[in-house]
PDB file of C-alpha atoms and ligand atoms in Angstrom:
ATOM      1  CA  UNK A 254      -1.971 -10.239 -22.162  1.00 84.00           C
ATOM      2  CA  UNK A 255      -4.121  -6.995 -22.548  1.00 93.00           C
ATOM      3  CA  UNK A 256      -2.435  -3.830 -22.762  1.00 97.00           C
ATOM      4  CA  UNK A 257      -3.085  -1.093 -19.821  1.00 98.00           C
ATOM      5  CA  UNK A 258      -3.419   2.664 -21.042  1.00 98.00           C
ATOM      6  CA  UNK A 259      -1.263   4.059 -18.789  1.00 98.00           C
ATOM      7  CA  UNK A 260       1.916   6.636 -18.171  1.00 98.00           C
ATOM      8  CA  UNK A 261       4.608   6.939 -19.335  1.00 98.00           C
ATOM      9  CA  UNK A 262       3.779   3.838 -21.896  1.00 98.00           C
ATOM     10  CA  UNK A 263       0.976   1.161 -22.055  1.00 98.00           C
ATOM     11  CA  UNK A 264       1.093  -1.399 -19.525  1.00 98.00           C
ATOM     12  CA  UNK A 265       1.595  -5.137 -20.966  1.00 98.00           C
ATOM     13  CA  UNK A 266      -0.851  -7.124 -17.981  1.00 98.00           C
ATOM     14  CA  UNK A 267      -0.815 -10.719 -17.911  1.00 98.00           C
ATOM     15  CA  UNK A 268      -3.237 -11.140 -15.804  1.00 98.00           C
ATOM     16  CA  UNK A 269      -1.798 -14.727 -14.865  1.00 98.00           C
ATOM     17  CA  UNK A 270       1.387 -13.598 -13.239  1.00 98.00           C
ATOM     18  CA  UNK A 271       0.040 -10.357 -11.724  1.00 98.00           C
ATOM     19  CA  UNK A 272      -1.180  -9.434  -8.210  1.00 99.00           C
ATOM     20  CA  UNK A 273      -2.524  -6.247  -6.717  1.00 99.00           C
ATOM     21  CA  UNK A 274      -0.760  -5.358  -3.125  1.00 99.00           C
ATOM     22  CA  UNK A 275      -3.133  -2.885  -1.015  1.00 99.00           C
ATOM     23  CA  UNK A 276      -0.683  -1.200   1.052  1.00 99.00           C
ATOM     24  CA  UNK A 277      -1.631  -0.101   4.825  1.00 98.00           C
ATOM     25  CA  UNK A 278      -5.224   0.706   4.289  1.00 98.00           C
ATOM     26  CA  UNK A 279      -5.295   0.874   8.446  1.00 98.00           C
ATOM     27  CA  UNK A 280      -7.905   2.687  10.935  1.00 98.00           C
ATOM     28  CA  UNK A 281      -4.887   4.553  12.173  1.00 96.00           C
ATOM     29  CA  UNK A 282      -4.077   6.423   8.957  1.00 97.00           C
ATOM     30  CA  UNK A 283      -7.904   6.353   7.473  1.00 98.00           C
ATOM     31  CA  UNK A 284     -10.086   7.012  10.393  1.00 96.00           C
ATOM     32  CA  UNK A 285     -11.003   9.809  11.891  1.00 93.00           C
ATOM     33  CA  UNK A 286     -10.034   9.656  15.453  1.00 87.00           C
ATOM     34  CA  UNK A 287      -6.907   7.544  14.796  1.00 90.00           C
ATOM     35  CA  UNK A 288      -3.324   8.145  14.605  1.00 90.00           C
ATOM     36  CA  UNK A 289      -2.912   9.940  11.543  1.00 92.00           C
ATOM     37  CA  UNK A 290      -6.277  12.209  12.128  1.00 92.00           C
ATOM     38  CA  UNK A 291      -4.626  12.777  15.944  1.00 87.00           C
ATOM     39  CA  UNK A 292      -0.997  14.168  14.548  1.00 87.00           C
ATOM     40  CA  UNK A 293      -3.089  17.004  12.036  1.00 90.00           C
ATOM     41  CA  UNK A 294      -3.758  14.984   9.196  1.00 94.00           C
ATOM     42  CA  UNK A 295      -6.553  15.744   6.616  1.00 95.00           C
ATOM     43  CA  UNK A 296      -7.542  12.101   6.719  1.00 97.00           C
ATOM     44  CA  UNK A 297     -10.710  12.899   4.178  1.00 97.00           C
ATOM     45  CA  UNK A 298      -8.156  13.187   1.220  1.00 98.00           C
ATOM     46  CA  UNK A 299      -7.307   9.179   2.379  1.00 98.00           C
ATOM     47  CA  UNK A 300     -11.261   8.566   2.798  1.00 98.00           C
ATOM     48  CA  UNK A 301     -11.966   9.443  -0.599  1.00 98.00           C
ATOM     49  CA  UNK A 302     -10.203   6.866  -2.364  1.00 98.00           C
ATOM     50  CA  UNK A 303     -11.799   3.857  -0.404  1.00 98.00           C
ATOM     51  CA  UNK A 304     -14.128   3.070  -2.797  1.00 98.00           C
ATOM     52  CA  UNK A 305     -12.313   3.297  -5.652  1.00 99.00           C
ATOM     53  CA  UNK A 306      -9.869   0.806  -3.497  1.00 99.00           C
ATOM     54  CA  UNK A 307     -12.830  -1.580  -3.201  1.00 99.00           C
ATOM     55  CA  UNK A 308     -13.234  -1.284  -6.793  1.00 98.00           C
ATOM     56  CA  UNK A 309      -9.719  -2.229  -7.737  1.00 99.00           C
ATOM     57  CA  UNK A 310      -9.930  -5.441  -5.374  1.00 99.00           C
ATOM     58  CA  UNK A 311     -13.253  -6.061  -6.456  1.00 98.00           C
ATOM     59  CA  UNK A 312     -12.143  -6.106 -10.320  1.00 98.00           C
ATOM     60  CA  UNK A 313      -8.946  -8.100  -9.336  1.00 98.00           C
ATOM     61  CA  UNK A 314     -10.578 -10.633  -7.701  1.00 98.00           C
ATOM     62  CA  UNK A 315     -12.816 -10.972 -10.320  1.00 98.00           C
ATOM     63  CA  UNK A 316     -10.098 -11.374 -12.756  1.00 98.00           C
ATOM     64  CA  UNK A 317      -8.698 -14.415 -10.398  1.00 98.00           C
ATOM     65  CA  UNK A 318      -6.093 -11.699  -9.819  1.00 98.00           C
ATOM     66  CA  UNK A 319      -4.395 -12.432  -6.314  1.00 98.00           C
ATOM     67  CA  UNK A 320      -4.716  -9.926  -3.945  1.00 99.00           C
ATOM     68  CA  UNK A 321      -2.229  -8.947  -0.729  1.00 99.00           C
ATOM     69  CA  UNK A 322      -3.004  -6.636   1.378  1.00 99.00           C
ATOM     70  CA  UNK A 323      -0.224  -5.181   3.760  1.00 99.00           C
ATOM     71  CA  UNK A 324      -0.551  -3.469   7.476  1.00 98.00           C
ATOM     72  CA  UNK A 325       2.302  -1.748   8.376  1.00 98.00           C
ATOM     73  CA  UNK A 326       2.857  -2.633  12.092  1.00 98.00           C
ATOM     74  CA  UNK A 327       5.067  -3.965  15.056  1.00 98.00           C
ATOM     75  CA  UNK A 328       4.931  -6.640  17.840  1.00 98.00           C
ATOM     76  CA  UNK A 329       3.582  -5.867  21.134  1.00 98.00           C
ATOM     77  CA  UNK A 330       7.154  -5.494  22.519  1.00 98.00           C
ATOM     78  CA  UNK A 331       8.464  -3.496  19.866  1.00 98.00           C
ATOM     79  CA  UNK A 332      11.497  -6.259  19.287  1.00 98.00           C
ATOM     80  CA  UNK A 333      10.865  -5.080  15.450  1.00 98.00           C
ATOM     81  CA  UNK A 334      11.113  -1.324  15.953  1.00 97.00           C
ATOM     82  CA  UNK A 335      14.104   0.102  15.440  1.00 96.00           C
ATOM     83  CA  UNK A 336      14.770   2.927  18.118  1.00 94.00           C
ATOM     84  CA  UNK A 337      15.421   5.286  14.514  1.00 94.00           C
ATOM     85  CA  UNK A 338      11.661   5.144  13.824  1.00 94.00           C
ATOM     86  CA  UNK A 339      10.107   4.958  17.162  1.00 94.00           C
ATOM     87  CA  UNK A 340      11.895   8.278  18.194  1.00 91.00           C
ATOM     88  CA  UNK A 341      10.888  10.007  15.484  1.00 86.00           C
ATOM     89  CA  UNK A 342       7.405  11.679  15.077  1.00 78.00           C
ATOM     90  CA  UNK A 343       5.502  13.564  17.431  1.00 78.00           C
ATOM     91  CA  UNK A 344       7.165  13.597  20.869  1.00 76.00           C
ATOM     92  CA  UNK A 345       3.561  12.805  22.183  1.00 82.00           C
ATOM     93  CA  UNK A 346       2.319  10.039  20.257  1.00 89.00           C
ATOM     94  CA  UNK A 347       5.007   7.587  19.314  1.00 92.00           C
ATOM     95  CA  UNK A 348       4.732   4.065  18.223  1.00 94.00           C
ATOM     96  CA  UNK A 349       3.382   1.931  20.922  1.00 96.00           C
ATOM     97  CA  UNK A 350       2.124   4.828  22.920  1.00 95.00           C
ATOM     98  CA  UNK A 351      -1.745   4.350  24.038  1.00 95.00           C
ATOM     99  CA  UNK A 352      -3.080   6.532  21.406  1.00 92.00           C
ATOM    100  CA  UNK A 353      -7.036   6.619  19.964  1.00 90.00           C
ATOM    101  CA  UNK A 354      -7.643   3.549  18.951  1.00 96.00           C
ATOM    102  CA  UNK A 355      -4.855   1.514  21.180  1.00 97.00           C
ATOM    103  CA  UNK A 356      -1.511   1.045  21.199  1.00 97.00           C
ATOM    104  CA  UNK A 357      -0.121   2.871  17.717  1.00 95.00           C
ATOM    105  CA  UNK A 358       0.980   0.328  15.249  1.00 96.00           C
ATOM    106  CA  UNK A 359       0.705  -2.554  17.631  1.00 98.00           C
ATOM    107  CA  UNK A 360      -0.329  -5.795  15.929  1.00 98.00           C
ATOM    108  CA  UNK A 361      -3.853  -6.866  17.390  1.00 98.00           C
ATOM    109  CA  UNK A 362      -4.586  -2.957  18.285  1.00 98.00           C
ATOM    110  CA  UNK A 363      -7.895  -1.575  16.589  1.00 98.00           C
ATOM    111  CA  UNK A 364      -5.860   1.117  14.987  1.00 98.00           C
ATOM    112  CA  UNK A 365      -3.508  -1.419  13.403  1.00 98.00           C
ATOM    113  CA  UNK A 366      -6.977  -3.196  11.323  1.00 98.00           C
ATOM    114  CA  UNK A 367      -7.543  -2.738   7.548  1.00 98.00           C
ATOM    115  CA  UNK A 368     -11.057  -0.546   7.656  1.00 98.00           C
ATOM    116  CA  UNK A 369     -13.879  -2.442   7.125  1.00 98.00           C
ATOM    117  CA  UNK A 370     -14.676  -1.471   3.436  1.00 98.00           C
ATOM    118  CA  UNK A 371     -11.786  -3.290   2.040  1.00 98.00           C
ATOM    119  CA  UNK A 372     -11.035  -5.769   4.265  1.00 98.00           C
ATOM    120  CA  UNK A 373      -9.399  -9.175   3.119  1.00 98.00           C
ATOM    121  CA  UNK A 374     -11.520 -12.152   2.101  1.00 98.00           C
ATOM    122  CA  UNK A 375     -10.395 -15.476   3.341  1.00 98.00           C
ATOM    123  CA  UNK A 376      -7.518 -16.809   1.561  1.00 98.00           C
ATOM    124  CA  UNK A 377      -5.933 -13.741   0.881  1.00 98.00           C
ATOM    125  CA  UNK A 378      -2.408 -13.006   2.035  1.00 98.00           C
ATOM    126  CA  UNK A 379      -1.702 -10.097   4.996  1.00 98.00           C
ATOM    127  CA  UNK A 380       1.701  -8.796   5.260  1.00 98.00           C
ATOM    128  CA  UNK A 381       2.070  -7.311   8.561  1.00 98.00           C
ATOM    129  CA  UNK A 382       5.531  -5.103   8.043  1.00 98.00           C
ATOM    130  CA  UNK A 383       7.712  -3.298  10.311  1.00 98.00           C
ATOM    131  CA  UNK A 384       9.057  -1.198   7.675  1.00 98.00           C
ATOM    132  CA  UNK A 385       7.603   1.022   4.912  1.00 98.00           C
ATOM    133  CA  UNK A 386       8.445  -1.238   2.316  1.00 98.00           C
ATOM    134  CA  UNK A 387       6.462  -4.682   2.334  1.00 99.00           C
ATOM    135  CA  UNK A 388       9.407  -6.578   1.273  1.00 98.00           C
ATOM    136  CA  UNK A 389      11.941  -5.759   4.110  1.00 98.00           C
ATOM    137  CA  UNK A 390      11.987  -8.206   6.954  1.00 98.00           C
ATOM    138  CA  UNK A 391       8.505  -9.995   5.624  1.00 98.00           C
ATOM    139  CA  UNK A 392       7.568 -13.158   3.683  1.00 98.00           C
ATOM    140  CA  UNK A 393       6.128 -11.848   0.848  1.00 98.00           C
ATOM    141  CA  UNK A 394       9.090 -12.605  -1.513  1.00 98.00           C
ATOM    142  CA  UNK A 395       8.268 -16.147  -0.895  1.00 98.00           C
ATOM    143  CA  UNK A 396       4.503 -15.380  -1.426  1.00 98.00           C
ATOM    144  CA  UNK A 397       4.974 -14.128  -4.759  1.00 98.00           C
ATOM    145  CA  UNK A 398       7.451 -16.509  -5.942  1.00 98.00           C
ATOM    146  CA  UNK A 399       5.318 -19.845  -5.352  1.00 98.00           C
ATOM    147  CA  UNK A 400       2.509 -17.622  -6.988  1.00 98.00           C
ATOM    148  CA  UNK A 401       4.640 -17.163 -10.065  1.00 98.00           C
ATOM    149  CA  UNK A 402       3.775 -13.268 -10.221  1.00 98.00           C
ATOM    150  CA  UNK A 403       6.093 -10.969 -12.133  1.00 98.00           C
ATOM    151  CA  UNK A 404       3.925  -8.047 -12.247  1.00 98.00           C
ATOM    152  CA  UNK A 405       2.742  -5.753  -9.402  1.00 99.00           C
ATOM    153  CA  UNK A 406      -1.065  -3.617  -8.937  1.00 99.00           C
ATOM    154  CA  UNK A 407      -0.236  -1.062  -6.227  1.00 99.00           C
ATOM    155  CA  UNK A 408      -2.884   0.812  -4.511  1.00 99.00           C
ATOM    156  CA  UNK A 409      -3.094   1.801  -0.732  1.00 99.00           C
ATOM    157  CA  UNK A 410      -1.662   4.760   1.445  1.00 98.00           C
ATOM    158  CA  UNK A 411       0.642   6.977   1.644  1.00 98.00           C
ATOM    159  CA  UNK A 412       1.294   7.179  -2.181  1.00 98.00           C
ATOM    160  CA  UNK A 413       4.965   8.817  -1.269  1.00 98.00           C
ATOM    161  CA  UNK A 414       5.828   6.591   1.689  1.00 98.00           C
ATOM    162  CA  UNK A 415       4.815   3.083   1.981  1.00 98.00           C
ATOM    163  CA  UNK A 416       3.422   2.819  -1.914  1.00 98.00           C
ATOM    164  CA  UNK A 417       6.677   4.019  -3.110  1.00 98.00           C
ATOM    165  CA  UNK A 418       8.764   2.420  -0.758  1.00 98.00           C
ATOM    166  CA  UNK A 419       7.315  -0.921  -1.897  1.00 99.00           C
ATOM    167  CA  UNK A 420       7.041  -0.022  -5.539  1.00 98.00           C
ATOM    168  CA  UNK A 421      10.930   0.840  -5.759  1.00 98.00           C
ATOM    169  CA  UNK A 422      11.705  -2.487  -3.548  1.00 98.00           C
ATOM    170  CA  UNK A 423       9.343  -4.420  -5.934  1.00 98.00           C
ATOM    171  CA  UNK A 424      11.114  -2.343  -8.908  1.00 98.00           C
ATOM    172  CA  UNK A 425      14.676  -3.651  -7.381  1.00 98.00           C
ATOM    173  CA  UNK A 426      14.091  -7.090  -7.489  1.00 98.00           C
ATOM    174  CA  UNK A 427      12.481  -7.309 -10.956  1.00 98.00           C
ATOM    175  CA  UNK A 428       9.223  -6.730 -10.990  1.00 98.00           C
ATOM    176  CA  UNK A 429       6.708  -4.902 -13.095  1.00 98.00           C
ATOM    177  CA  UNK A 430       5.376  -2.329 -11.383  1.00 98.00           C
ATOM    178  CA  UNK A 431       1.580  -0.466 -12.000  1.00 99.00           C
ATOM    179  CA  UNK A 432       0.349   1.826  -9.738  1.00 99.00           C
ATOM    180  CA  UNK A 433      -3.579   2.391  -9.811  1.00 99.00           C
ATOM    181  CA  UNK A 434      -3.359   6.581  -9.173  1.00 98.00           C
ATOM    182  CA  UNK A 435      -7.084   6.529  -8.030  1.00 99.00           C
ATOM    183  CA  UNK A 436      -6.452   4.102  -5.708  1.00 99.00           C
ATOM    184  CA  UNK A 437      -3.499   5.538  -3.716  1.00 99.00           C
ATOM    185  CA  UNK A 438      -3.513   8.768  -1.683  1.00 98.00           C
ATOM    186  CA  UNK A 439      -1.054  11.273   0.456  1.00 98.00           C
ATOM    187  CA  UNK A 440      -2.137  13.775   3.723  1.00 97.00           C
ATOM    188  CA  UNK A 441      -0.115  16.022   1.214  1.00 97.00           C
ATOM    189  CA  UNK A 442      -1.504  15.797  -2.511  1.00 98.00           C
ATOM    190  CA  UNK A 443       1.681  17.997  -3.845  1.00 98.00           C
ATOM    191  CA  UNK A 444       4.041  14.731  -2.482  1.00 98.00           C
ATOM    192  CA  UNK A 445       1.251  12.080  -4.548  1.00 98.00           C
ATOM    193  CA  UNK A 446       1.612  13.818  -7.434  1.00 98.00           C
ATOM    194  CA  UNK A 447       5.532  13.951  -7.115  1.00 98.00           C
ATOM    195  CA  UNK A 448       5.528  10.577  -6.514  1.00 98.00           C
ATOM    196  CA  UNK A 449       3.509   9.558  -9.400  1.00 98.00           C
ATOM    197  CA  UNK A 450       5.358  11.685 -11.189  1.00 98.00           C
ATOM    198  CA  UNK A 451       8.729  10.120 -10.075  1.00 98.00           C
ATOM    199  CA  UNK A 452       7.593   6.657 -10.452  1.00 98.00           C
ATOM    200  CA  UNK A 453       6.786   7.061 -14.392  1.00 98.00           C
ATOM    201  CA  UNK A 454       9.936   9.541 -15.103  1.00 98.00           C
ATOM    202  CA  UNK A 455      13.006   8.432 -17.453  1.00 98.00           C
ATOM    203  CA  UNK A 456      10.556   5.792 -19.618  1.00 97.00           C
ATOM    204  CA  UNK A 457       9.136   4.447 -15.894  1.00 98.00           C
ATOM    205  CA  UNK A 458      12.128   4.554 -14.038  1.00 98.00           C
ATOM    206  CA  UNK A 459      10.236   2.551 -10.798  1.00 98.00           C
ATOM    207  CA  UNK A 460       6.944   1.610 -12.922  1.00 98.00           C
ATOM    208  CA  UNK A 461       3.793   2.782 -14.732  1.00 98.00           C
ATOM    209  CA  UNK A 462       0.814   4.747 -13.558  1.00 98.00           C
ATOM    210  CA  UNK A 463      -3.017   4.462 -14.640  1.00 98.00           C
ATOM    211  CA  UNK A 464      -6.269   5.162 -13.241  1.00 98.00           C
ATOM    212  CA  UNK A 465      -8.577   2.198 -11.736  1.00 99.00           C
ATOM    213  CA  UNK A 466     -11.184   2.488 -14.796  1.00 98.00           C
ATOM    214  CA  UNK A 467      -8.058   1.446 -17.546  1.00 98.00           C
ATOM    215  CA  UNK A 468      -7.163  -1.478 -15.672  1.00 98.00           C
ATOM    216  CA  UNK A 469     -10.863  -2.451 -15.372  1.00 98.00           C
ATOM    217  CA  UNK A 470     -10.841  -1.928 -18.719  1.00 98.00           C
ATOM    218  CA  UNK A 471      -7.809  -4.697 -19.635  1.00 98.00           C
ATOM    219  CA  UNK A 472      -8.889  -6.738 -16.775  1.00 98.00           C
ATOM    220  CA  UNK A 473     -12.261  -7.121 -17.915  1.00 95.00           C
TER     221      UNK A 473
HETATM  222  C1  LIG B 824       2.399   4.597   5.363  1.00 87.50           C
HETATM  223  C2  LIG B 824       3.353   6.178   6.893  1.00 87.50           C
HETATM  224  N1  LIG B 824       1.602   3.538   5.313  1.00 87.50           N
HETATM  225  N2  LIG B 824       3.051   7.215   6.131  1.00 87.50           N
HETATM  226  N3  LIG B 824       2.919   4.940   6.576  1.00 87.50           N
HETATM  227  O1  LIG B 824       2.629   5.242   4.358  1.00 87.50           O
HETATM  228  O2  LIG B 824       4.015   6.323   7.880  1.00 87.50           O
END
């Protein structure tokens, strides 16, 4: 057990029950010429944080710290998109439309593939999920039970939509939750910092927040 320096309190890691999740670090939202770049986003703000991401899962596995990384996407036949999501968005480009780099969202589509920089390793879990959180309509309850975690490492994009969709599922069902701010990132930095500043409110209300270099620092 190592203390983390972190908002709004230190963070009590134990390493041994922990994992890190890497939420939805996908060509389509990080690449230019994907999905996200082709609706207006700033996708440099999302490039920035990849290495510090690679740090963070470099220093967790390290520490024998599982890591999970999620994708958030749907089945060819969009049997797991609810008609609510897929109509929303740009009339243009909706999920499952041919977009830059394939179908958009579509599980096997280059667009849908964690970027090469932090790619999984063999062994390590991918949650492919048709929802923002990584809990709803997945497996990885199961994952992290026969793991025996209790405490969550978040890092990934969007910080304010499928970071903190997870972190307040995660939050719901018990666990500790730690998000790595360095690590996560927003097209819109005003909604990463009101979401880090959400998560940590009323004595961490969803979980704690601390840069990449402090949990180095207790994982090391
Ligand atoms: C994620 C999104 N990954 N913003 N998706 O946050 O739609």
């Amino acid at each position: 057990m190592s203390d983390v320096a972190a908002r709004p309190f230190p963070f009590p890691l134990d390493p041994e029950h922990a994992a890190l999740i890497v939420i939805d670090m996908q060509r389509d939202f990080i690449e230019k010429g994907g999905f996200g770049a082709s609706l207006g986003n700033d996708v440099t703000r999302l490039q920035a944080i990849v290495p510090t991401v690679a740090r963070l899962i470099g220093v967790c596995r390290s520490a024998n710290v599982p890591v999970i990384h999620t994708r958030e996407c749907h089945l060819p036949d969009l049997s797991d998109c609810p008609p609510a999501k897929r109509e929303r968005g740009k009339p243009t480009l909706r999920i499952g439309d041919e977009g830059p780099m394939g179908r958009v969202l579509i599980k096997g589509e280059p667009g849908a593939e964690i970027i090469p920089e932090v790619f999984p390793i063999e062994g390590e879990h991918v949650i492919d999920k048709p929802g923002k959180g990584a809990f709803y309509a997945t497996g990885l309850q199961p994952i992290l039970d026969e793991l025996g975690i209790t405490q969550l490492i978040f890092a990934g994009v969007t910080t304010e939509v499928c970071v903190q969709t997870t972190m307040r599922e995660a939050n719901d069902r018990g666990y500790e939750c730690l998000l790595a701010s360095d690590a996560t990132e927003s097209y819109f930095p005003e909604f990463k910092q009101a979401a880090l500043d959400m998560i940590a409110a009323q004595g961490a209300i969803v979980g704690w927040v601390a840069t990449t270099e402090d949990i180095a620092r207790a994982l090391a």
